[in-house]
Short mmCIF file of C-alpha atoms and ligand atoms in Angstrom, two decimals:
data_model
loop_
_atom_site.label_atom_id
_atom_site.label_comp_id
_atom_site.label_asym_id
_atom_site.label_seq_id
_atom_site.Cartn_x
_atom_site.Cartn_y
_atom_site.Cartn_z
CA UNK A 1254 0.00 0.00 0.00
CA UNK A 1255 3.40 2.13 0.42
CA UNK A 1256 4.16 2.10 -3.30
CA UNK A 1257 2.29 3.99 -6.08
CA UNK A 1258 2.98 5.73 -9.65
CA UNK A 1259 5.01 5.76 -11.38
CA UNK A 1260 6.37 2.46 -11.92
CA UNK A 1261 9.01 1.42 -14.57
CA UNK A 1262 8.30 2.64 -18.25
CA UNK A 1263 8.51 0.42 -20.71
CA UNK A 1264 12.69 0.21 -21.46
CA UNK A 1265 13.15 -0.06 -17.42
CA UNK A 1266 10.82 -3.02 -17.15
CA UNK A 1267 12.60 -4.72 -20.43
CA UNK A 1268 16.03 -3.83 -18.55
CA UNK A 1269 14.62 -5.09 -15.29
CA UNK A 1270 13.00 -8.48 -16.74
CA UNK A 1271 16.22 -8.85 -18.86
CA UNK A 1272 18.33 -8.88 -15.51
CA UNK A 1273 16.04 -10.84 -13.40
CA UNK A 1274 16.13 -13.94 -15.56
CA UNK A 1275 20.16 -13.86 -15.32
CA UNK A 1276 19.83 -16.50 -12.21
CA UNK A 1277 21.61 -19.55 -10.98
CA UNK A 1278 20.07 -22.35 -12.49
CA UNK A 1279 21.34 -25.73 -12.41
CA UNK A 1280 20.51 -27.96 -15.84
CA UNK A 1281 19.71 -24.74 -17.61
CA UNK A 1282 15.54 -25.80 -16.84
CA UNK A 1283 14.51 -22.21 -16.79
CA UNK A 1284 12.05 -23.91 -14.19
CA UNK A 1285 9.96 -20.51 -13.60
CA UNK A 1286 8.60 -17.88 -15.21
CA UNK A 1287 6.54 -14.70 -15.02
CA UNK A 1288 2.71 -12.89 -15.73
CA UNK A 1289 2.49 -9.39 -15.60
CA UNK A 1290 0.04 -7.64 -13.63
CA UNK A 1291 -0.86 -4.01 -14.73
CA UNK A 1292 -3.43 -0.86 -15.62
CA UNK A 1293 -6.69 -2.28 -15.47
CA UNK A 1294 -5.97 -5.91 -15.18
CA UNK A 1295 -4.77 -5.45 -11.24
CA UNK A 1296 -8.10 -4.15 -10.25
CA UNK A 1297 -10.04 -7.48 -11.91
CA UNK A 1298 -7.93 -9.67 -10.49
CA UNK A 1299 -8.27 -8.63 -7.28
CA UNK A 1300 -12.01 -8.46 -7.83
CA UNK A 1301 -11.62 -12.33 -9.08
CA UNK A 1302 -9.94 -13.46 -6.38
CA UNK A 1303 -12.70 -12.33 -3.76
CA UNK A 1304 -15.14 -13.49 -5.74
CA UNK A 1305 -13.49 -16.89 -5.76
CA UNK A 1306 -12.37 -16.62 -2.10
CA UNK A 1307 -16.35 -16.16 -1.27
CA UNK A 1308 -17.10 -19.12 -3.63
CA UNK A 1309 -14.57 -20.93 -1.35
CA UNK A 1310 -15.85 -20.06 2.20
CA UNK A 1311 -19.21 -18.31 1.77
CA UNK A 1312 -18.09 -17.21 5.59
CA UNK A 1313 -15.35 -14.63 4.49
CA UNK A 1314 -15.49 -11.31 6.79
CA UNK A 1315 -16.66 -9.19 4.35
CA UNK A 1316 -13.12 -7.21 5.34
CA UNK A 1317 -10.95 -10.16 3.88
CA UNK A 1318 -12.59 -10.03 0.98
CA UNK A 1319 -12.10 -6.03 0.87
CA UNK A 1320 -8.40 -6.87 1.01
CA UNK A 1321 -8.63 -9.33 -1.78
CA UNK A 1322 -10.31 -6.22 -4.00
CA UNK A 1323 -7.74 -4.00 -3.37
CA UNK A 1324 -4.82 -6.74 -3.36
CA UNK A 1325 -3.60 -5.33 -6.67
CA UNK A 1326 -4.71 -1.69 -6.81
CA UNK A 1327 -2.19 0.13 -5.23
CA UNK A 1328 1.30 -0.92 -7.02
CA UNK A 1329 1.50 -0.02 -10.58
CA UNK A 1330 3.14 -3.25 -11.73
CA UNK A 1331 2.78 -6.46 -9.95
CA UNK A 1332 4.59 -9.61 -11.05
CA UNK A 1333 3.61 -13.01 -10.42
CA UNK A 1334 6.45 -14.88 -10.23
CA UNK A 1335 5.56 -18.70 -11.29
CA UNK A 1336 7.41 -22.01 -10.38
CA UNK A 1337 7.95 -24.50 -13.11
CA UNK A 1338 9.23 -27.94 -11.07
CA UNK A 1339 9.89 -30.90 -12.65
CA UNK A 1340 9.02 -33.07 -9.43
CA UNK A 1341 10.48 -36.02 -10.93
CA UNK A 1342 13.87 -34.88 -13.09
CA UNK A 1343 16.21 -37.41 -13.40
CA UNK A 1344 19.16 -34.80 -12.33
CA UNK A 1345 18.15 -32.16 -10.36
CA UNK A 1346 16.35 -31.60 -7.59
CA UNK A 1347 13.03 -30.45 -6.70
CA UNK A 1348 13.97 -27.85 -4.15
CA UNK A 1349 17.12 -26.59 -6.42
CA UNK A 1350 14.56 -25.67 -9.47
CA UNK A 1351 12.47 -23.84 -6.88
CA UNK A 1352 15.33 -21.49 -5.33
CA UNK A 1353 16.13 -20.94 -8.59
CA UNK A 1354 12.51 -19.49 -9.27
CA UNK A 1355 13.42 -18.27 -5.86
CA UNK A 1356 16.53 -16.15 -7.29
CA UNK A 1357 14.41 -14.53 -9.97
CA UNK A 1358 11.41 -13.37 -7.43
CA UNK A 1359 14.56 -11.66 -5.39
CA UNK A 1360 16.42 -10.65 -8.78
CA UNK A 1361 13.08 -8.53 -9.55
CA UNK A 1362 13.43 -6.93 -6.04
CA UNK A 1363 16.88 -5.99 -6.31
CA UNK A 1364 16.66 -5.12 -9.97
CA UNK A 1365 13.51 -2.31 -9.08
CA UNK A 1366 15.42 -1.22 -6.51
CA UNK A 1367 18.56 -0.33 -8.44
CA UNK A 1368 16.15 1.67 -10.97
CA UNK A 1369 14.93 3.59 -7.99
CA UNK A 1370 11.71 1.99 -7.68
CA UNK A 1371 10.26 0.28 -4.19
CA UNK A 1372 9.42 -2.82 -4.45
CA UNK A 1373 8.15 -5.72 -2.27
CA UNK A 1374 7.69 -9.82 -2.11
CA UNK A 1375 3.95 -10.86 -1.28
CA UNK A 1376 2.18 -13.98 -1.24
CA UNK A 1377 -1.04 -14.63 0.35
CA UNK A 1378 -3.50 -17.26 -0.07
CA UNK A 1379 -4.15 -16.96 -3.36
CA UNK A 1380 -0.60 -18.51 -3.99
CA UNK A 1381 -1.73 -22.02 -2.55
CA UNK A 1382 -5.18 -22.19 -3.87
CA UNK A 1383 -5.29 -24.39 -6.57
CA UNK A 1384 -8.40 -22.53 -8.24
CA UNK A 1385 -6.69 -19.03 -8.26
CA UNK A 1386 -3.37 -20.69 -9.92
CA UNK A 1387 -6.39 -21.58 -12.24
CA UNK A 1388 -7.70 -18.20 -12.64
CA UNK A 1389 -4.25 -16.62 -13.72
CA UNK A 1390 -3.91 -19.19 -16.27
CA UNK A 1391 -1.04 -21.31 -14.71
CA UNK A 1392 -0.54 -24.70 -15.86
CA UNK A 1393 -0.81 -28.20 -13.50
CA UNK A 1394 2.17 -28.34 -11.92
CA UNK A 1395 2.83 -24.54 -11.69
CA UNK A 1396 3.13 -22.63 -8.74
CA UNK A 1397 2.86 -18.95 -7.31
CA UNK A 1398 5.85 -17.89 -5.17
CA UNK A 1399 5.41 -14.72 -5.57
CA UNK A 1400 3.97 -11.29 -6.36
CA UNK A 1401 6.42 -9.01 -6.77
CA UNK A 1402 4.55 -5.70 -6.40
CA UNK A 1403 6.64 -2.63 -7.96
CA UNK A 1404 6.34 1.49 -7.83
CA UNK A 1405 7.28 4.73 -6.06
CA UNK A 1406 7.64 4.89 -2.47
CA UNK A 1407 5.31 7.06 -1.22
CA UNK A 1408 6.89 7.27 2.27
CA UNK A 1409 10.29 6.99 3.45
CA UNK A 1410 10.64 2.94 4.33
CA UNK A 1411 11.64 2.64 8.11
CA UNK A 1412 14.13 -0.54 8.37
CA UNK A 1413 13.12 -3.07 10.69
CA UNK A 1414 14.94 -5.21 13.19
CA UNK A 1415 17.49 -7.81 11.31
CA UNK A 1416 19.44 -11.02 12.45
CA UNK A 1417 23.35 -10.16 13.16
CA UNK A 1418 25.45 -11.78 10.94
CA UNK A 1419 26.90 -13.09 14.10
CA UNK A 1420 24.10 -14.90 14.99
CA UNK A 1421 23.42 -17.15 12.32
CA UNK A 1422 27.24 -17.79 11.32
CA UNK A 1423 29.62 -20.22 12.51
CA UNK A 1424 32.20 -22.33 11.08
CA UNK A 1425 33.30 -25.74 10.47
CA UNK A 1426 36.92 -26.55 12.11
CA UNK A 1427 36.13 -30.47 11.62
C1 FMN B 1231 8.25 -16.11 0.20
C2 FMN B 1231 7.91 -14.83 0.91
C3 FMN B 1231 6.58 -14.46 1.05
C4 FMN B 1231 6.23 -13.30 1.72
N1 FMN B 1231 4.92 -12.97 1.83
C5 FMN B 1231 4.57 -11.87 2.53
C6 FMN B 1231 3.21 -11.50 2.67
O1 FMN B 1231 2.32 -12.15 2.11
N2 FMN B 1231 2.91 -10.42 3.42
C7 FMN B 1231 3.89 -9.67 4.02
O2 FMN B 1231 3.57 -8.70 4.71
N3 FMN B 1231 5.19 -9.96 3.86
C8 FMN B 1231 5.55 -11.04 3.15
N4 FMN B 1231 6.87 -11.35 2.99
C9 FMN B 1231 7.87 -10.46 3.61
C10 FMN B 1231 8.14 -9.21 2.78
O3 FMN B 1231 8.48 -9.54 1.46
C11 FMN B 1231 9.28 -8.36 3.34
O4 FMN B 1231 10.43 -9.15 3.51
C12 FMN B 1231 8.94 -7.74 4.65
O5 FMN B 1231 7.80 -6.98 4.49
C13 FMN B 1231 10.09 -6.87 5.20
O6 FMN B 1231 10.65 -6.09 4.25
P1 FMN B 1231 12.18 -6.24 3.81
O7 FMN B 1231 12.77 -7.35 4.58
O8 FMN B 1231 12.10 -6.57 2.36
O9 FMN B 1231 12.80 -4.94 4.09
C14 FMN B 1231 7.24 -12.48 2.28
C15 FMN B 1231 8.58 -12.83 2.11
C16 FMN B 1231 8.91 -13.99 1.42
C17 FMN B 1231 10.38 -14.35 1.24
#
């Protein structure tokens, strides 16, 4: 709700796509990739997802389902970030094709924020409901992992609280 217009024109978001595919990604599987969420489109999907999340549980609070509408609304670009994992690959792992999907949800965040935009990692429900994968079009076997919602800070961001590196490193002496 912190980030509105503008978002990336058209070259940044080719330059900012272009960079986020550049992950790690063992067998060369390309095991993601990404829908675009902007202009009008944001607004119906949000509306689509409440009306699904009603069709669900017909007991909703009316105020989740107010959140669901307005999901969308307030970055200019959101992008889904989508999971392509070959559960079975002879090679590689399940869990390494997912970080790599992983990679490019965090490439997009670092990527907007070295054009100057804000941008933040959201999931929600909708990410683990089977019908809304339907209702953006993914595939069997897809999977949300994230929205990446992108625009202009409207605020200054205050930092919050962070683990010290010296808490969660150690090393090895055998
Ligand atoms: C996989 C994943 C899902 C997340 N989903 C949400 C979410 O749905 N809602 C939320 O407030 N933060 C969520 N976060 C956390 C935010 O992306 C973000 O880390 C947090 O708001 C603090 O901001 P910063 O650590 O990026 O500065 C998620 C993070 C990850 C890695």
């Amino acid at each position: 709700m912190q980030l509105g217009e503008p978002g990336p024109d058209p070259a940044q978001l080719a330059r900012l796509l272009e960079a986020a595919v550049r992950v790690p990604d063992h067998g060369k599987l390309a095991p993601w990739r990404l829908l675009l969420l902007r202009g009008d489109a944001k607004a119906r999907c949000g509306d689509r997802l409440a009306e699904l999340h009603a069709d669900i549980d017909p007991l909703t609070p009316p105020k989740k389902l107010e959140k669901d509408r307005g999901r969308f609304r307030a970055a200019p670009l959101v992008i889904a970030v989508i999971a392509r994992i070959e559960e079975n690959h002879p090679k590689i792992p399940a869990q390494e094709q997912l970080l790599s999907a992983g990679c490019v949800a965090y490439n997009l965040l670092l990527g907007a924020q070295s054009l100057g935009f804000g941008a933040q990692w959201l999931t929600g429900w909708s990410c683990y409901e089977p019908q809304a994968a339907a209702l953006l079009g993914l595939a069997s076997g897809e999977r949300l992992i994230a929205y990446i919602h992108i625009g202009t800070s409207r605020e200054p961001v205050p930092d919050r609280d962070r683990p010290a590196w010296r808490d969660v490193v150690s090393e090895w002496k055998g």
